[in-house]
Coordinates of C-alpha atoms in Angstrom, one line a residue:
M1 CA -7.0 39.0 50.8
S2 CA -8.0 36.2 53.2
T3 CA -6.9 32.6 52.9
A4 CA -10.5 31.6 52.4
T5 CA -11.0 34.1 49.6
V6 CA -7.9 32.7 47.8
L7 CA -9.1 29.1 48.2
N8 CA -12.5 29.9 46.9
Q9 CA -11.2 31.5 43.7
P10 CA -11.4 29.2 40.6
A11 CA -8.1 27.6 39.7
E12 CA -6.5 28.5 36.4
M13 CA -7.2 25.6 34.0
P14 CA -4.2 24.2 32.1
A15 CA -4.2 24.4 28.3
P16 CA -6.0 21.4 26.8
V17 CA -3.6 18.7 25.6
A18 CA -4.5 16.6 22.5
K19 CA -5.3 13.1 23.5
K20 CA -2.8 10.6 22.1
K21 CA -4.4 8.1 19.8
E22 CA -4.3 4.5 20.8
F23 CA -2.2 1.9 19.0
I24 CA -4.5 -0.3 16.9
S25 CA -2.9 -3.7 16.7
Y26 CA -5.2 -5.1 14.1
I27 CA -4.3 -2.3 11.6
H28 CA -0.6 -2.8 12.4
Y29 CA -1.0 -6.5 11.5
F30 CA -3.0 -5.6 8.5
R31 CA 0.2 -3.8 7.2
G32 CA 1.9 -7.1 7.4
V33 CA -0.8 -8.8 5.4
A34 CA -0.9 -6.0 2.9
I35 CA 2.9 -6.3 2.1
C36 CA 2.4 -10.0 1.4
F37 CA -0.3 -9.0 -1.1
V38 CA 2.2 -6.6 -2.7
V39 CA 5.2 -8.9 -2.9
A40 CA 3.5 -12.2 -3.8
P41 CA 2.1 -11.2 -7.2
H42 CA 5.3 -9.4 -8.2
V43 CA 7.2 -12.7 -7.7
L44 CA 4.6 -14.7 -9.6
L45 CA 5.9 -15.8 -13.0
A46 CA 3.8 -17.0 -15.9
W47 CA 2.8 -20.7 -15.6
E48 CA 1.2 -22.8 -18.2
A49 CA -1.4 -20.9 -20.2
D50 CA -4.2 -23.2 -19.0
S51 CA -3.1 -23.4 -15.3
Q52 CA -6.1 -22.9 -13.1
L53 CA -3.9 -22.6 -10.1
Y54 CA -2.0 -19.7 -11.7
K55 CA -5.2 -18.0 -12.6
F56 CA -6.5 -18.4 -9.0
F57 CA -3.3 -16.9 -7.6
R58 CA -3.5 -14.0 -9.9
V59 CA -7.1 -13.4 -8.8
L60 CA -6.3 -13.8 -5.1
W61 CA -3.0 -11.8 -4.9
E62 CA -3.0 -9.2 -7.6
N63 CA -3.9 -5.6 -6.9
G64 CA -2.8 -5.7 -3.2
T65 CA -2.1 -2.0 -3.5
V66 CA -5.8 -1.5 -2.6
L67 CA -5.0 -2.9 0.9
F68 CA -2.0 -0.6 1.2
I69 CA -3.8 2.5 0.2
F70 CA -6.8 1.6 2.4
I71 CA -4.5 1.4 5.4
A72 CA -2.9 4.8 4.4
G73 CA -6.3 6.4 4.5
Y74 CA -7.2 4.7 7.7
L75 CA -4.0 5.8 9.5
F76 CA -4.4 9.4 8.1
Q77 CA -7.8 9.8 9.7
H78 CA -6.7 8.0 12.9
L79 CA -3.7 10.2 13.5
S80 CA -5.3 13.5 12.3
H81 CA -6.2 14.7 15.8
R82 CA -3.0 16.8 15.9
F83 CA -2.8 17.6 12.2
E84 CA -0.6 20.5 11.2
Y85 CA 0.0 20.7 7.5
K86 CA 3.6 22.0 7.5
D87 CA 4.7 19.4 10.0
Y88 CA 2.7 16.7 8.2
L89 CA 4.4 17.4 4.9
K90 CA 7.8 17.6 6.6
K91 CA 7.4 14.1 8.0
K92 CA 6.3 12.8 4.6
V93 CA 9.3 14.3 2.9
E94 CA 11.6 12.7 5.5
G95 CA 9.9 9.3 5.7
V96 CA 8.6 8.8 2.2
I97 CA 10.0 11.1 -0.5
L98 CA 13.6 11.1 0.7
P99 CA 13.9 7.3 0.8
Y100 CA 12.1 7.2 -2.6
F101 CA 15.0 9.2 -4.1
I102 CA 17.6 7.2 -2.2
V103 CA 16.2 3.8 -3.2
S104 CA 15.7 5.0 -6.8
I105 CA 19.4 5.9 -7.4
P106 CA 20.8 2.5 -8.2
I107 CA 17.9 1.4 -10.5
I108 CA 17.8 4.8 -12.3
I109 CA 21.6 4.6 -13.0
F110 CA 21.1 1.0 -14.3
R111 CA 18.2 2.0 -16.5
L112 CA 19.9 5.1 -18.0
Y113 CA 23.4 3.7 -18.5
G114 CA 22.5 0.1 -19.0
N115 CA 19.8 1.2 -21.5
E116 CA 17.5 -1.6 -20.3
Y117 CA 13.9 -0.6 -19.8
P118 CA 10.8 -2.5 -18.8
N119 CA 8.3 -3.3 -21.6
Y120 CA 5.6 -1.3 -19.9
I121 CA 7.6 1.9 -20.6
T122 CA 8.5 1.2 -24.2
D123 CA 5.0 -0.2 -25.0
N124 CA 3.4 3.0 -23.7
H125 CA 6.1 5.3 -25.2
P126 CA 7.4 3.9 -28.5
T127 CA 9.9 6.8 -28.9
F128 CA 11.2 6.5 -25.3
L129 CA 14.7 5.3 -26.4
D130 CA 15.1 8.5 -28.4
W131 CA 14.3 10.8 -25.4
S132 CA 17.1 12.8 -23.9
M133 CA 18.7 11.7 -20.7
G134 CA 17.1 14.6 -18.8
K135 CA 13.6 13.8 -20.1
K136 CA 14.0 10.1 -19.1
L137 CA 15.2 11.1 -15.7
A138 CA 12.3 13.5 -15.1
Y139 CA 9.9 10.8 -16.4
F140 CA 11.3 8.3 -13.9
I141 CA 11.1 10.7 -10.9
F142 CA 7.6 11.9 -11.6
T143 CA 6.1 8.5 -12.5
G144 CA 8.1 6.0 -10.6
A145 CA 8.3 3.9 -13.8
H146 CA 12.0 3.0 -13.2
M147 CA 10.8 0.1 -10.9
Q148 CA 7.5 -1.6 -11.0
Q149 CA 6.2 -0.8 -7.6
L150 CA 7.5 2.8 -7.2
W151 CA 4.7 4.5 -9.1
F152 CA 3.0 4.4 -5.7
I153 CA 5.1 7.2 -4.3
P154 CA 4.4 10.0 -6.9
M155 CA 0.8 9.1 -6.6
I156 CA 0.5 9.1 -2.8
V157 CA 2.2 12.5 -2.8
L158 CA -0.9 13.9 -4.4
Y159 CA -3.0 12.6 -1.4
Y160 CA -0.5 14.2 0.9
L161 CA -0.9 17.6 -0.9
L162 CA -4.7 17.2 -0.7
A163 CA -4.6 16.4 3.0
P164 CA -6.4 19.6 4.2
V165 CA -9.3 18.9 1.9
L166 CA -9.5 15.3 3.0
L167 CA -9.4 16.4 6.7
W168 CA -12.2 18.9 6.1
I169 CA -14.3 16.1 4.7
D170 CA -13.6 14.0 7.8
R171 CA -14.6 16.9 10.1
H172 CA -17.8 17.2 8.1
P173 CA -18.6 13.5 7.9
K174 CA -21.8 13.9 6.0
Y175 CA -19.6 14.4 2.9
Y176 CA -18.4 10.8 3.1
W177 CA -21.2 10.1 0.7
L178 CA -18.7 11.1 -1.9
I179 CA -17.2 7.6 -1.6
L180 CA -20.1 6.2 -3.7
P181 CA -19.5 8.3 -6.8
L182 CA -15.7 7.8 -6.3
V183 CA -16.3 4.0 -6.3
A184 CA -18.0 4.5 -9.7
V185 CA -14.9 6.4 -10.9
S186 CA -12.7 3.5 -9.7
L187 CA -14.8 1.0 -11.7
A188 CA -14.7 3.2 -14.8
V189 CA -11.1 4.4 -14.6
Y190 CA -8.8 1.4 -14.7
R191 CA -5.5 1.5 -12.9
E192 CA -3.6 0.6 -16.1
P193 CA -1.2 1.8 -17.3
F194 CA 0.2 2.3 -13.8
N195 CA 2.8 5.0 -14.8
E196 CA -0.1 7.4 -15.5
I197 CA -0.1 9.0 -12.0
F198 CA -3.2 11.1 -12.3
R199 CA -5.2 8.1 -13.6
M200 CA -4.0 6.1 -10.6
F201 CA -4.8 9.0 -8.2
A202 CA -8.4 9.1 -9.5
H203 CA -8.7 5.3 -9.4
F204 CA -7.6 4.9 -5.8
M205 CA -9.3 7.9 -4.3
S206 CA -12.3 5.9 -3.3
V207 CA -10.0 3.4 -1.5
Y208 CA -8.2 6.1 0.5
M209 CA -11.4 7.7 1.6
F210 CA -12.9 4.3 2.4
G211 CA -10.0 3.8 4.7
M212 CA -10.7 7.2 6.4
F213 CA -14.4 6.3 6.7
M214 CA -13.6 3.0 8.3
S215 CA -11.2 4.6 10.8
R216 CA -13.8 7.3 11.8
Y217 CA -16.4 4.6 12.4
K218 CA -14.0 1.8 13.6
N219 CA -16.0 1.1 16.7
E220 CA -19.3 1.0 14.9
Y221 CA -17.9 -1.3 12.3
L222 CA -16.6 -3.8 14.8
E223 CA -20.0 -3.9 16.6
F224 CA -21.6 -4.5 13.2
A225 CA -19.0 -7.2 12.3
K226 CA -19.6 -9.1 15.5
K227 CA -23.1 -9.7 14.4
Y228 CA -22.5 -10.2 10.7
W229 CA -19.1 -11.7 10.5
V230 CA -20.4 -14.7 8.5
A231 CA -21.8 -12.4 5.8
I232 CA -18.5 -10.4 5.7
S233 CA -16.5 -13.6 5.3
I234 CA -18.8 -15.0 2.7
L235 CA -18.6 -11.8 0.8
A236 CA -14.8 -12.1 0.6
V237 CA -15.1 -15.7 -0.7
V238 CA -17.8 -14.9 -3.2
T239 CA -15.9 -11.9 -4.7
V240 CA -12.9 -14.2 -5.2
A241 CA -15.1 -16.9 -6.8
V242 CA -16.8 -14.4 -9.1
N243 CA -13.5 -12.8 -10.1
F244 CA -12.1 -16.2 -10.8
Y245 CA -15.0 -17.2 -13.0
Y246 CA -15.2 -13.9 -14.8
Y247 CA -11.5 -13.2 -15.3
P248 CA -11.4 -10.3 -17.8
A249 CA -8.1 -8.7 -17.2
Y250 CA -5.2 -7.9 -14.9
N251 CA -6.3 -5.6 -12.0
S252 CA -9.9 -5.6 -13.3
P253 CA -12.9 -3.7 -11.7
L254 CA -13.9 -7.1 -10.2
N255 CA -10.6 -7.4 -8.5
Y256 CA -10.9 -3.9 -7.1
L257 CA -14.3 -4.9 -5.5
Q258 CA -12.7 -8.1 -4.2
K259 CA -9.9 -6.2 -2.5
M260 CA -12.3 -3.7 -1.0
S261 CA -14.2 -6.6 0.5
F262 CA -10.9 -8.0 1.8
C263 CA -10.4 -4.8 3.8
L264 CA -13.6 -5.5 5.7
F265 CA -12.7 -9.1 6.0
F266 CA -9.1 -8.6 7.4
I267 CA -10.1 -5.8 9.8
Y268 CA -12.6 -8.1 11.5
W269 CA -10.5 -11.3 11.6
L270 CA -7.2 -9.6 12.6
W271 CA -9.2 -7.9 15.4
K272 CA -10.9 -11.1 16.4
L273 CA -7.7 -13.2 16.3
G274 CA -5.5 -10.5 17.8
N275 CA -4.1 -12.7 20.6
H276 CA -3.2 -15.5 18.2
I277 CA -1.4 -13.6 15.4
P278 CA 2.1 -14.9 14.7
K279 CA 5.0 -12.6 15.7
I280 CA 6.4 -12.7 12.1
L281 CA 3.4 -10.8 10.9
G282 CA 4.2 -8.0 13.3
S283 CA 7.8 -7.9 12.1
M284 CA 6.6 -7.8 8.5
A285 CA 4.3 -4.9 9.5
E286 CA 7.1 -3.0 11.2
L287 CA 9.2 -3.2 8.0
S288 CA 6.4 -3.1 5.5
F289 CA 7.2 0.3 4.0
G290 CA 10.9 -0.6 3.7
I291 CA 9.9 -3.9 2.1
Y292 CA 7.7 -2.0 -0.4
F293 CA 10.7 0.1 -1.3
I294 CA 13.4 -2.5 -1.8
H295 CA 11.7 -5.9 -2.5
Y296 CA 11.8 -5.5 -6.3
Y297 CA 15.5 -5.3 -6.3
F298 CA 15.6 -8.8 -5.0
I299 CA 13.0 -10.0 -7.4
L300 CA 15.2 -8.7 -10.3
I301 CA 18.3 -10.4 -8.7
L302 CA 16.4 -13.7 -8.3
R303 CA 15.3 -13.5 -12.0
K304 CA 18.9 -12.9 -13.2
V305 CA 20.2 -15.8 -11.1
A306 CA 17.4 -18.1 -12.4
E307 CA 18.3 -17.1 -16.0
K308 CA 21.9 -18.0 -15.3
I309 CA 20.9 -21.4 -13.9
W310 CA 18.3 -22.4 -16.5
G311 CA 19.4 -20.2 -19.5
A312 CA 15.9 -18.9 -19.6
P313 CA 13.3 -17.4 -17.3
A314 CA 12.7 -19.5 -14.2
P315 CA 10.0 -22.2 -14.6
G316 CA 6.6 -21.0 -13.3
N317 CA 5.4 -23.4 -10.7
L318 CA 4.3 -23.4 -7.1
F319 CA 7.6 -24.5 -5.6
Y320 CA 9.7 -21.8 -7.3
W321 CA 7.0 -19.2 -6.4
L322 CA 7.0 -20.1 -2.7
L323 CA 10.8 -20.3 -2.7
S324 CA 11.1 -16.9 -4.4
I325 CA 8.8 -15.3 -1.9
F326 CA 10.7 -16.8 1.0
L327 CA 14.1 -15.6 -0.4
C328 CA 12.7 -12.2 -1.2
F329 CA 11.4 -11.6 2.3
A330 CA 14.5 -13.1 3.9
M331 CA 16.8 -10.7 2.0
C332 CA 14.5 -7.7 2.7
F333 CA 14.6 -8.6 6.5
L334 CA 18.4 -8.9 6.4
V335 CA 19.1 -5.7 4.6
L336 CA 16.5 -3.6 6.4
N337 CA 17.4 -4.8 9.9
T338 CA 21.1 -4.2 9.1
I339 CA 20.4 -0.6 8.0
R340 CA 18.3 0.0 11.1
K341 CA 21.1 -1.2 13.3
L342 CA 23.8 0.8 11.5
F343 CA 21.7 3.9 11.2
P344 CA 19.1 3.7 14.1
R345 CA 18.2 7.4 13.9
H346 CA 18.2 7.7 10.1
S347 CA 16.9 4.4 8.7
K348 CA 13.5 5.9 8.1
N349 CA 15.0 8.5 5.9
L350 CA 17.0 5.9 4.0
V351 CA 14.6 3.1 3.5
G352 CA 11.3 4.2 5.0
C353 CA 11.3 2.2 8.2

């Protein structure tokens, strides 16, 4: 065979390589914002019954889980280009489920042997104190009821298991119209009581899929937001005002709609102000899942300390609330960064970050 013949033959094409998805800084910063919306209302203690400031803070900060779940759906779609179900579940076991069990050990031991249970458990299950130890343990593991924020993990596991179905919808985007009836479900099915995992799963499905939708059409949304950022911003303010004026209940449907509007608001403004975001927000974003796991330990500690000082629950006021938020985040940063330095290869398995 002549040299010319060899040169004229088509070269063997290399196997296609999946394109690595770009890092989206505004979604990263959004994780930092979202964890603030999780921690702040957990710290907030009851103020005077007629306190308008307390009412405003409840309206503004409560139900921050909507932001957290929106981001989870957004990142699921964004990173789905190399989806392989077995590998996906393996990573979730290592980075979510395993730290859930590890973080749960101290509080479960305290609950079972200290025989001290939150009111939301005994109110929903009047015979709970008569349950066997095994039944209580199973209840804690499968509902996350042993600590206020941990219901999120058993619930999000249902989305992980449903990942192939959600991915099929994303690859057939005409089915994103399902978000509309799912929004109706979210408005009809309240997220309370939060230890009813399947209720929570149904309530938040619209949020998760909305996050997927916004990820698929991220560029289109930003082009839209450039033109209509005033309307997007006004919508966020109006939903807060309406929710404040009509304040029916904790985590109400109005607050759900408000937090959904916040997702649109924060995506635009975090993108717009990307070069001016304080570094601390990036640090909070990096540790956000770890903060989610452990922050309530420090809230419980702060409450116990306050009761020792005052002989009663700490006074509800702006100063104590801000101080408690600062101390809670400071202790989370200290513990999480220490664990990451001591166990650099395994910290994600231990505390999720």
